[in-house]
CSV table of C-alpha atoms in Angstrom, one decimal:
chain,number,residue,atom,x,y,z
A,1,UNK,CA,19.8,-9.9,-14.9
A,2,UNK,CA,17.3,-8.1,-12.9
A,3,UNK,CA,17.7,-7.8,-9.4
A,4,UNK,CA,14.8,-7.0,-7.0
A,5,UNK,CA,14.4,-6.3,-3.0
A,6,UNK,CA,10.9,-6.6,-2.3
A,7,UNK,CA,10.3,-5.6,1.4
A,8,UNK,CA,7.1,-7.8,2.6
A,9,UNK,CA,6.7,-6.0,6.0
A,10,UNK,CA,3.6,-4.6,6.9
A,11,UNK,CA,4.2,-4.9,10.5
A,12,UNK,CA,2.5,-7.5,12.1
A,13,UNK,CA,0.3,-7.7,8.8
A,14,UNK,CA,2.4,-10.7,7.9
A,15,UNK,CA,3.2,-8.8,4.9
A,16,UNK,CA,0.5,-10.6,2.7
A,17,UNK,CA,0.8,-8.1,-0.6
A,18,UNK,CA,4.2,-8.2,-0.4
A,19,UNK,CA,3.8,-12.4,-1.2
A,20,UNK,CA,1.3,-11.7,-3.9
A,21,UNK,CA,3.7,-9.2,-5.2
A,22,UNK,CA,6.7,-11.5,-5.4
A,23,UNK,CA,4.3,-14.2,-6.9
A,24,UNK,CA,3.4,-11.7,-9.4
A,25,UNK,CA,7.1,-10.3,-10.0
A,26,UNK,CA,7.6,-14.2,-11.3
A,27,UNK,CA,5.2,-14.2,-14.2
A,28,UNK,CA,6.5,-10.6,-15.7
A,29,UNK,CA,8.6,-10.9,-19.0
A,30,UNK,CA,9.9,-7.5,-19.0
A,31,UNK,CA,12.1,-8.9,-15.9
A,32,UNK,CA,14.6,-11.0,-17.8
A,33,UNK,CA,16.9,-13.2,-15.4
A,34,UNK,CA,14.7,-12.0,-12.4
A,35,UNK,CA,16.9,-12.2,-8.8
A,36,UNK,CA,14.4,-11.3,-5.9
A,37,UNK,CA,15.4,-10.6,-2.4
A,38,UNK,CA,12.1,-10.9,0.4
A,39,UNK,CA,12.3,-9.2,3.7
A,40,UNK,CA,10.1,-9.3,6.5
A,41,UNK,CA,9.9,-9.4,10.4
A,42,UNK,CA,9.3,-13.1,9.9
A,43,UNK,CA,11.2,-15.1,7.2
A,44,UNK,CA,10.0,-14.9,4.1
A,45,UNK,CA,8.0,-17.6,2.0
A,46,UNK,CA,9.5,-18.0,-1.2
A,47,UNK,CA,6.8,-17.8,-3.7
A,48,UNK,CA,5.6,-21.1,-5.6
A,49,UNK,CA,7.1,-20.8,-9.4
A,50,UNK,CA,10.4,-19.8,-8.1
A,51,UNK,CA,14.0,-21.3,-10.0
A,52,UNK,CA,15.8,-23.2,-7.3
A,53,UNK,CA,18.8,-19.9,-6.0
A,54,UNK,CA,16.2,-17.6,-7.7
A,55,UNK,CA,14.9,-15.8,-4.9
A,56,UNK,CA,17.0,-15.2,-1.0
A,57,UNK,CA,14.4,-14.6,2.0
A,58,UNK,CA,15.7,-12.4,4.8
A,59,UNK,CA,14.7,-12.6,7.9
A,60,UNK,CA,15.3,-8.4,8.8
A,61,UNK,CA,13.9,-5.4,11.0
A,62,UNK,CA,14.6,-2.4,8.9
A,63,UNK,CA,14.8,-0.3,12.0
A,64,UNK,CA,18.4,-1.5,12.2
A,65,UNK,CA,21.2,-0.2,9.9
A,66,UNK,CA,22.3,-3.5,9.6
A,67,UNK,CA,19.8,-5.5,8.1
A,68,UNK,CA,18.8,-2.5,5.4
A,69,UNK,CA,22.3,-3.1,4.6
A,70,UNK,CA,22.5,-6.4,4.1
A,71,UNK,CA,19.4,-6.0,1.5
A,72,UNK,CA,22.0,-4.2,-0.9
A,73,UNK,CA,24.8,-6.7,-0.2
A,74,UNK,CA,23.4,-10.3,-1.1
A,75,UNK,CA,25.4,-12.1,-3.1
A,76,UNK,CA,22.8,-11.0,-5.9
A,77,UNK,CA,24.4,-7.4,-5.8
A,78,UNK,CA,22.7,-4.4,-5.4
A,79,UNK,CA,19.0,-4.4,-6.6
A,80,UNK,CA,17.7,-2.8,-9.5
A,81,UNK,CA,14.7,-2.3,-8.2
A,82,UNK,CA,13.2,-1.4,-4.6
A,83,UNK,CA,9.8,-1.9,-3.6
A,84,UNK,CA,9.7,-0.2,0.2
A,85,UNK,CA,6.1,-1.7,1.4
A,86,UNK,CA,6.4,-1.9,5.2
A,87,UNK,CA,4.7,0.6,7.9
A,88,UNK,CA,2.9,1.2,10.7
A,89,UNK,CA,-0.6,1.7,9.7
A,90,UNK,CA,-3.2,4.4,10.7
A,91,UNK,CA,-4.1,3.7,14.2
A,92,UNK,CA,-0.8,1.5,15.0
A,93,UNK,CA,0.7,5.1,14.3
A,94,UNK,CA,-1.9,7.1,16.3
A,95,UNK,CA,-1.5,4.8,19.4
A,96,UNK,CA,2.4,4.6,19.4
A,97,UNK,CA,4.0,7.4,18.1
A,98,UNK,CA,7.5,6.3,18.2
A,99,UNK,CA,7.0,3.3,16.4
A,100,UNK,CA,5.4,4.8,13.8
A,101,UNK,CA,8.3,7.4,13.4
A,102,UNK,CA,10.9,5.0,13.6
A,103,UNK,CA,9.3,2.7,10.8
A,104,UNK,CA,7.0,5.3,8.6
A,105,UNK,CA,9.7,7.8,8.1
A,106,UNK,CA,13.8,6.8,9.5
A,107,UNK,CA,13.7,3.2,8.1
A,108,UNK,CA,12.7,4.5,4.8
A,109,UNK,CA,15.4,7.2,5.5
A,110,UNK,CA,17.7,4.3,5.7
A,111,UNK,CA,17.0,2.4,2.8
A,112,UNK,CA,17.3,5.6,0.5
A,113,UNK,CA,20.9,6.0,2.0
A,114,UNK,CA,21.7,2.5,1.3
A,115,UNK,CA,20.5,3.0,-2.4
A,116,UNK,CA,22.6,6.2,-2.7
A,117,UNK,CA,25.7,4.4,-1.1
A,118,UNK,CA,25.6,1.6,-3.8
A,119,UNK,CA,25.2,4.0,-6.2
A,120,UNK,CA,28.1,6.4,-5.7
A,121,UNK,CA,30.2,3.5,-5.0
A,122,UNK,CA,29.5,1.4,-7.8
A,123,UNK,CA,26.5,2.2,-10.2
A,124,UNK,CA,27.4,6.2,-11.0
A,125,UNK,CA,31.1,4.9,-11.9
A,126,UNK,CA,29.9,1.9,-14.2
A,127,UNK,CA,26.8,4.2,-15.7
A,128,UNK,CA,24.2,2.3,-14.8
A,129,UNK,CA,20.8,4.4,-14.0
A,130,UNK,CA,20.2,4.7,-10.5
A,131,UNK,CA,17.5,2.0,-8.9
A,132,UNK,CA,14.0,2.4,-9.3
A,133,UNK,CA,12.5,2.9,-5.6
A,134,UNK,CA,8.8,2.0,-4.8
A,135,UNK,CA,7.9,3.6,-2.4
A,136,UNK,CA,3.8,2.4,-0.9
A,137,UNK,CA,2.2,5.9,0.2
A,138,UNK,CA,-1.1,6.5,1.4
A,139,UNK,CA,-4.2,8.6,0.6
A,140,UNK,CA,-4.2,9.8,4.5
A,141,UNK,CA,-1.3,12.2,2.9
A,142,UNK,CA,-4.3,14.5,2.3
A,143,UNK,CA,-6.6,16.3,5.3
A,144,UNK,CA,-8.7,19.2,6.0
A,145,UNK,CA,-11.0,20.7,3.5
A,146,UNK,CA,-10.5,19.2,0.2
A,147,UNK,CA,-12.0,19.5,-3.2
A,148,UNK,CA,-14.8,17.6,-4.5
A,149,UNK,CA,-12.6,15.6,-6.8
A,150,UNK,CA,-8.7,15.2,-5.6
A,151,UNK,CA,-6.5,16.1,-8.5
A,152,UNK,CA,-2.7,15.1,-7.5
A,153,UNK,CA,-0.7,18.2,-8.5
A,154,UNK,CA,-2.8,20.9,-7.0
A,155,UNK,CA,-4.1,19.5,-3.7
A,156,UNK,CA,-1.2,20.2,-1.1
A,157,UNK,CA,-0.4,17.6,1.4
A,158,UNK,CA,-2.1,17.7,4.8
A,159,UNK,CA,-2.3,15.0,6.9
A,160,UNK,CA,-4.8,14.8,10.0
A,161,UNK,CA,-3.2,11.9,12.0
A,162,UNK,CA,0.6,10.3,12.2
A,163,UNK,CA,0.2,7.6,9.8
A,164,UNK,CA,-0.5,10.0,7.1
A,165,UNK,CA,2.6,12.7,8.5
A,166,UNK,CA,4.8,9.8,8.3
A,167,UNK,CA,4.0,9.4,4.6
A,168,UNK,CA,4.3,12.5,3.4
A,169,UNK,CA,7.6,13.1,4.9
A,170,UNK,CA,8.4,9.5,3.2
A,171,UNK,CA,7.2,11.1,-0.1
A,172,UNK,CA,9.0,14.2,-0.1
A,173,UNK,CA,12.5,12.4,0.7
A,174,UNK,CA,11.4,10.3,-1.8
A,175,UNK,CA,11.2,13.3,-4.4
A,176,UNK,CA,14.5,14.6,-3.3
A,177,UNK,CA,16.8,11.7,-3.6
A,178,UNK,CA,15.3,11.6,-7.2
A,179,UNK,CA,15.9,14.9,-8.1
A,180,UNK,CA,19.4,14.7,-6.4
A,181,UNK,CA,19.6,11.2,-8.8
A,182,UNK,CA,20.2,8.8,-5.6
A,183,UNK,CA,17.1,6.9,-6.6
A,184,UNK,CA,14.7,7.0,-9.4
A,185,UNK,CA,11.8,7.2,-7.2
A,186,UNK,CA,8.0,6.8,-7.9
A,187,UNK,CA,5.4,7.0,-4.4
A,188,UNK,CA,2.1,5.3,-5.3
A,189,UNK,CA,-0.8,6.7,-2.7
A,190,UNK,CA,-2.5,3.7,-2.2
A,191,UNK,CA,-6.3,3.2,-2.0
A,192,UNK,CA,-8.2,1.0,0.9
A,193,UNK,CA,-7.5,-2.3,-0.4
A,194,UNK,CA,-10.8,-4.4,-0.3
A,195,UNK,CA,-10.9,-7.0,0.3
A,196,UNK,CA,-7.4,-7.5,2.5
A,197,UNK,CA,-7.5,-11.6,3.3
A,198,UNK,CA,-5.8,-12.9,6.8
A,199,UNK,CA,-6.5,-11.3,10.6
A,200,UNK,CA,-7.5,-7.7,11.0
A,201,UNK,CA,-4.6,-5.4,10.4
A,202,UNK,CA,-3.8,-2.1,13.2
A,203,UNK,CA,-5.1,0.2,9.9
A,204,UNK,CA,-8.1,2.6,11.1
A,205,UNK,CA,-9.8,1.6,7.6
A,206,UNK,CA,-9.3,-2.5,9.0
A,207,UNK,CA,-13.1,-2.1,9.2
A,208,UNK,CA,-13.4,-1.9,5.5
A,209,UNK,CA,-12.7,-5.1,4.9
A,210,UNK,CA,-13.6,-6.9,7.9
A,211,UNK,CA,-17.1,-6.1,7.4
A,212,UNK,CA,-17.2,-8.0,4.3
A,213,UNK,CA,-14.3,-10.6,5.1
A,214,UNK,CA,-15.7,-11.5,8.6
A,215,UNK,CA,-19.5,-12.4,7.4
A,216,UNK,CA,-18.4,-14.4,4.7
A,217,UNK,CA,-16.4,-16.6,7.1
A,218,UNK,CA,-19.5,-17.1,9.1
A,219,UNK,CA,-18.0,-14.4,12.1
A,220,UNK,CA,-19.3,-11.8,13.5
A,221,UNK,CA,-17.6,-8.1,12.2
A,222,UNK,CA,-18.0,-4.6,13.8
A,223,UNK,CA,-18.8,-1.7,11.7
A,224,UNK,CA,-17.3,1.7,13.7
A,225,UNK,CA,-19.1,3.7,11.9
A,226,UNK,CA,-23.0,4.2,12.6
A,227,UNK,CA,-25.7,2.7,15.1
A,228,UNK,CA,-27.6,0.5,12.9
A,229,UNK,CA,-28.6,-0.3,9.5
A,230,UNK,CA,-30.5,2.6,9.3
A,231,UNK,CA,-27.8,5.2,9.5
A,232,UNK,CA,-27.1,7.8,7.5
A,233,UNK,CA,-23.5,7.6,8.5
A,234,UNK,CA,-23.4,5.1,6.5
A,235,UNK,CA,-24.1,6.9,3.1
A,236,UNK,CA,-22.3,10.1,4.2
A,237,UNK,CA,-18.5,8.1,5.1
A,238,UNK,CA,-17.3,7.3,1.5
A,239,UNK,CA,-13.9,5.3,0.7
A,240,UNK,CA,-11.4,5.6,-2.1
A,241,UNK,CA,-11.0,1.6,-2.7
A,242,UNK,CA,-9.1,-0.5,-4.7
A,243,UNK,CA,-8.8,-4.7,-4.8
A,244,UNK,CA,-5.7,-6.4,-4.1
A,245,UNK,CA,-5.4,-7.6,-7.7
A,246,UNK,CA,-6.0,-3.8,-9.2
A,247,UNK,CA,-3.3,-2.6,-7.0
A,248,UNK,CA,-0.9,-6.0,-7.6
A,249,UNK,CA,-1.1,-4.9,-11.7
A,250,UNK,CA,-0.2,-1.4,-11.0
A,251,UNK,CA,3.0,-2.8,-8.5
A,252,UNK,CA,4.1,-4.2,-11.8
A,253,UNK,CA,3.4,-1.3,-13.8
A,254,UNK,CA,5.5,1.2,-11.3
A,255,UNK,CA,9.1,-0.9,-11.9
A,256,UNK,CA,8.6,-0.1,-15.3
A,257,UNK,CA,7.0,3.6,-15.5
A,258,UNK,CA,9.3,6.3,-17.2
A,259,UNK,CA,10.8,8.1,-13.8
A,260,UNK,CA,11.2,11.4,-16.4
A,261,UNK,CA,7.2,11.5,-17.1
A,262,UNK,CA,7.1,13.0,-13.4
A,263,UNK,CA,7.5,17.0,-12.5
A,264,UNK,CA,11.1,17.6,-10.9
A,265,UNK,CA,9.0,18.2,-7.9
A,266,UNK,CA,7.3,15.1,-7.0
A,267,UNK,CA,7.3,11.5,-7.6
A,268,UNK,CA,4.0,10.8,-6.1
A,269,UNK,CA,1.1,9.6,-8.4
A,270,UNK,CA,-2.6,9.0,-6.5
A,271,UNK,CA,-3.3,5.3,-8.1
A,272,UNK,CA,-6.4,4.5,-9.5
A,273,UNK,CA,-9.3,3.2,-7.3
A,274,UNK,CA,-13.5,4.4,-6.7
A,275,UNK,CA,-15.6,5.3,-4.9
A,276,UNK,CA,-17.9,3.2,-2.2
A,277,UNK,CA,-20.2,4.2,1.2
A,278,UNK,CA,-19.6,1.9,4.1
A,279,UNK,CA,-23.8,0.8,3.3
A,280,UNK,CA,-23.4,0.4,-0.5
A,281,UNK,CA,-20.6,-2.2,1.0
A,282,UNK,CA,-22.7,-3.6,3.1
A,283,UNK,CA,-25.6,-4.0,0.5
A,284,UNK,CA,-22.5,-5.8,-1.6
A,285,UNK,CA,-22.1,-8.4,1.2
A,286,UNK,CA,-26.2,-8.8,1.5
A,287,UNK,CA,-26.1,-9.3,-2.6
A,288,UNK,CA,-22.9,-11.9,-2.4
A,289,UNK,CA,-23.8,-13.6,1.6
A,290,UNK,CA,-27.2,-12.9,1.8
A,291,UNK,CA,-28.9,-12.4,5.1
A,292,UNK,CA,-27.2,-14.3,7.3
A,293,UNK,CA,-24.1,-12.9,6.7
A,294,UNK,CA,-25.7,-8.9,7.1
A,295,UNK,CA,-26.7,-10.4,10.6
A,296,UNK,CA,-23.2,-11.0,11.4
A,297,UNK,CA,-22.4,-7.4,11.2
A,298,UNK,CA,-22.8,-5.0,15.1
A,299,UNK,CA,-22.3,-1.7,15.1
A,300,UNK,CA,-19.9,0.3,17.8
A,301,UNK,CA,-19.5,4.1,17.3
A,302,UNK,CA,-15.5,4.9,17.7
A,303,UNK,CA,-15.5,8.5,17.1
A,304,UNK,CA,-11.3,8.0,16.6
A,305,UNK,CA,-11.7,5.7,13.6
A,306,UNK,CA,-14.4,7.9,12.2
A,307,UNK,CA,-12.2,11.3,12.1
A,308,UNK,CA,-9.3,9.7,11.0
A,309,UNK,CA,-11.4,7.6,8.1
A,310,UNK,CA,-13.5,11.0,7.2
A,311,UNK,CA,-10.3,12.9,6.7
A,312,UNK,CA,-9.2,11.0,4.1
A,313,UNK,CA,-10.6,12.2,0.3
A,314,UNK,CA,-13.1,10.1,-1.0
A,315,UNK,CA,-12.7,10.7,-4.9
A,316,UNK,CA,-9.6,11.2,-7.0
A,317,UNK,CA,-8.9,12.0,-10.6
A,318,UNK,CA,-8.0,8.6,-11.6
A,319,UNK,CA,-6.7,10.4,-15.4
A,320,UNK,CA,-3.3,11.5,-14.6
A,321,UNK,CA,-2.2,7.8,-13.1
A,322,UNK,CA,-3.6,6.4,-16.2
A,323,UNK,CA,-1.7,8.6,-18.8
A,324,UNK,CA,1.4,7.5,-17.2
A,325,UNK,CA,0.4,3.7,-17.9
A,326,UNK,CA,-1.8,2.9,-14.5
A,327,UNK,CA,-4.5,0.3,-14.7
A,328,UNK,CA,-8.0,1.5,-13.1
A,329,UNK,CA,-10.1,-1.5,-11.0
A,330,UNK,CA,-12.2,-3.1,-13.9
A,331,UNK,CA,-14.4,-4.5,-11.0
A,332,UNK,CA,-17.3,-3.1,-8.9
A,333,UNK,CA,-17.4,-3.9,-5.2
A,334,UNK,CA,-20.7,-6.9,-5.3
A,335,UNK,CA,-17.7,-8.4,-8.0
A,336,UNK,CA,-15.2,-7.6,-5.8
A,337,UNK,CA,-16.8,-9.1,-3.1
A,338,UNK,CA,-17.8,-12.2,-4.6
A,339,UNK,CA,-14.1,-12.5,-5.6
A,340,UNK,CA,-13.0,-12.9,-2.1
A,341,UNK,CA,-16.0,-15.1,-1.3
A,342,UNK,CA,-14.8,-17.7,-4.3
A,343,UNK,CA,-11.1,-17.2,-3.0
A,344,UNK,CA,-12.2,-19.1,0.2
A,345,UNK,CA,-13.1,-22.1,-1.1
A,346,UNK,CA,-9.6,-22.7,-2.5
């Protein structure tokens, strides 16, 4: 039996990958007698395809001791795998600092203890490896002057804003509870996920998708970055993207990836993604919407969301992510986009 704990909470982002995780978790056959436990702030939806007793939805604030406890006491027994995907996103974290402490770094704290306490009290003793943790990192890890091209194991950590502190903190616990064999650990930096369905999330990169996602829907988006069409902001801010499909597949891959393919020193890997300008995106949404939906899309400077965006790298060295069995995004972003625009007529 394999048993998984799949945290769906991206505060107040109604943990949406999370649920396409879980769907996904149901289809792979290298999970034989799959047990999954969902957590969010709201109860969970089981996913469609589940086994009647297959899958327990919490209800659960992992702030509180008690409820990351509970997540390694169901009557499934401690999970064999982790995936940790809750956090206070970019600005959330900027504009409450506390919050994004308590959630981004001392929750994930928390649920690292409560894997090491199931493992020295029952796992170590019986021999059984120690749990695969998934831990959902970020590209705002990185800050300051970086290289051209973003390698992952000589470009030091350096975040420019809380969001990104809080990860790399996360990270480096992350990597120490592996080395100490606690956890088998593996931190996948995520990209911008484009295009995110559902409200606006408290992310500073929320923009990304909402000026494609908005237009489509026949509503009006704002762009932060730029005056008009006719910017060159627009060329110069450049985004490390992903689609929510890409980075589903590669969810999968990372509860199967050998933990002893990673240095001693870090279990972070920079997950594969591209490169896309804020106006080749809007050209996307002109290509896939047309006119109209361009129309839809006002510009209003915010000189926050633009530091905090421009500190982030824009390219990565997708090669070291794929040796270790990562899938890169087969799509471009006019395919992405008209991905999302055939999702909505389902």
């Amino acid at each position: 039996m394999t048993r998984i704990a799949c945290d769906l909470d991206h505060h107040r982002a109604a943990g949406w990958l999370g649920g396409l995780l879980a769907h996904r978790l149901l289809t792979d056959d290298k999970l034989p007698g799959l047990r999954m436990v969902l957590t969010d702030i709201v109860e969970p939806r089981v996913p469609a395809g589940a086994a009647p007793g297959q899958v327990l939805a919490l209800r659960s604030d992992l702030r509180k001791a008690e409820d990351r406890r509970a997540v390694y006491e169901t009557a499934f027994g401690a999970p064999d795998v982790v995936y940790a995907l809750h956090g206070i996103m970019s600005r959330g974290s900027e504009e409450d600092f506390d919050l994004g402490m308590s959630v981004n770094i001392d929750s994930i704290r928390g649920l690292l203890e409560e894997a090491r306490r199931a493992q020295q009290q029952g796992g170590a003793r019986a021999g059984l490896r120690p749990p695969r943790f998934v831990f959902t990192s970020s590209l705002a890890v990185f800050g300051g002057p970086l290289p051209d091209v973003v390698a992952p194991r000589n470009t030091p950590l350096t975040p420019e804003g809380s969001y990104g502190c809080g990860k790399a903190v996360s990270e480096m616990l992350v990597s120490e509870y592996s080395r100490r064999g606690f956890v088998d650990g593996v931190s996948l930096r995520l990209p911008t996920i484009v295009v995110r369905p559902g409200p606006p999330s408290f992310a500073t990169s929320a923009f990304v998708s909402g000026i494609v996602r908005e237009p489509l829907q026949g509503q009006e988006a704002v762009c932060p970055v730029g005056r008009s069409f006719d910017d060159p902001a627009l060329d110069e801010v450049r985004l490390w993207v992903t689609s929510p499909e890409n980075v589903i597949e590669n969810f999968v891959v990372a509860a199967h990836v050998d933990g002893a393919r990673f240095p001693a020193y870090s279990r972070s890997v920079n997950l594969p993604g591209f490169t896309v300008s804020v106006k080749q995106e809007l050209d996307a949404l002109k290509a896939v919407g047309g006119q109209k939906a361009l129309n839809l899309v006002r510009f209003e400077e915010d000189a926050t969301n633009r530091r905090i965006v421009c500190s982030w790298p824009s390219k990565f060295d997708n090669q070291p992510a794929v040796d270790l069995g990562f899938v890169p995004e087969p799509a471009d972003f006019v395919e992405i986009t008209r991905r999302f625009q055939k999702s909505l007529a389902k």
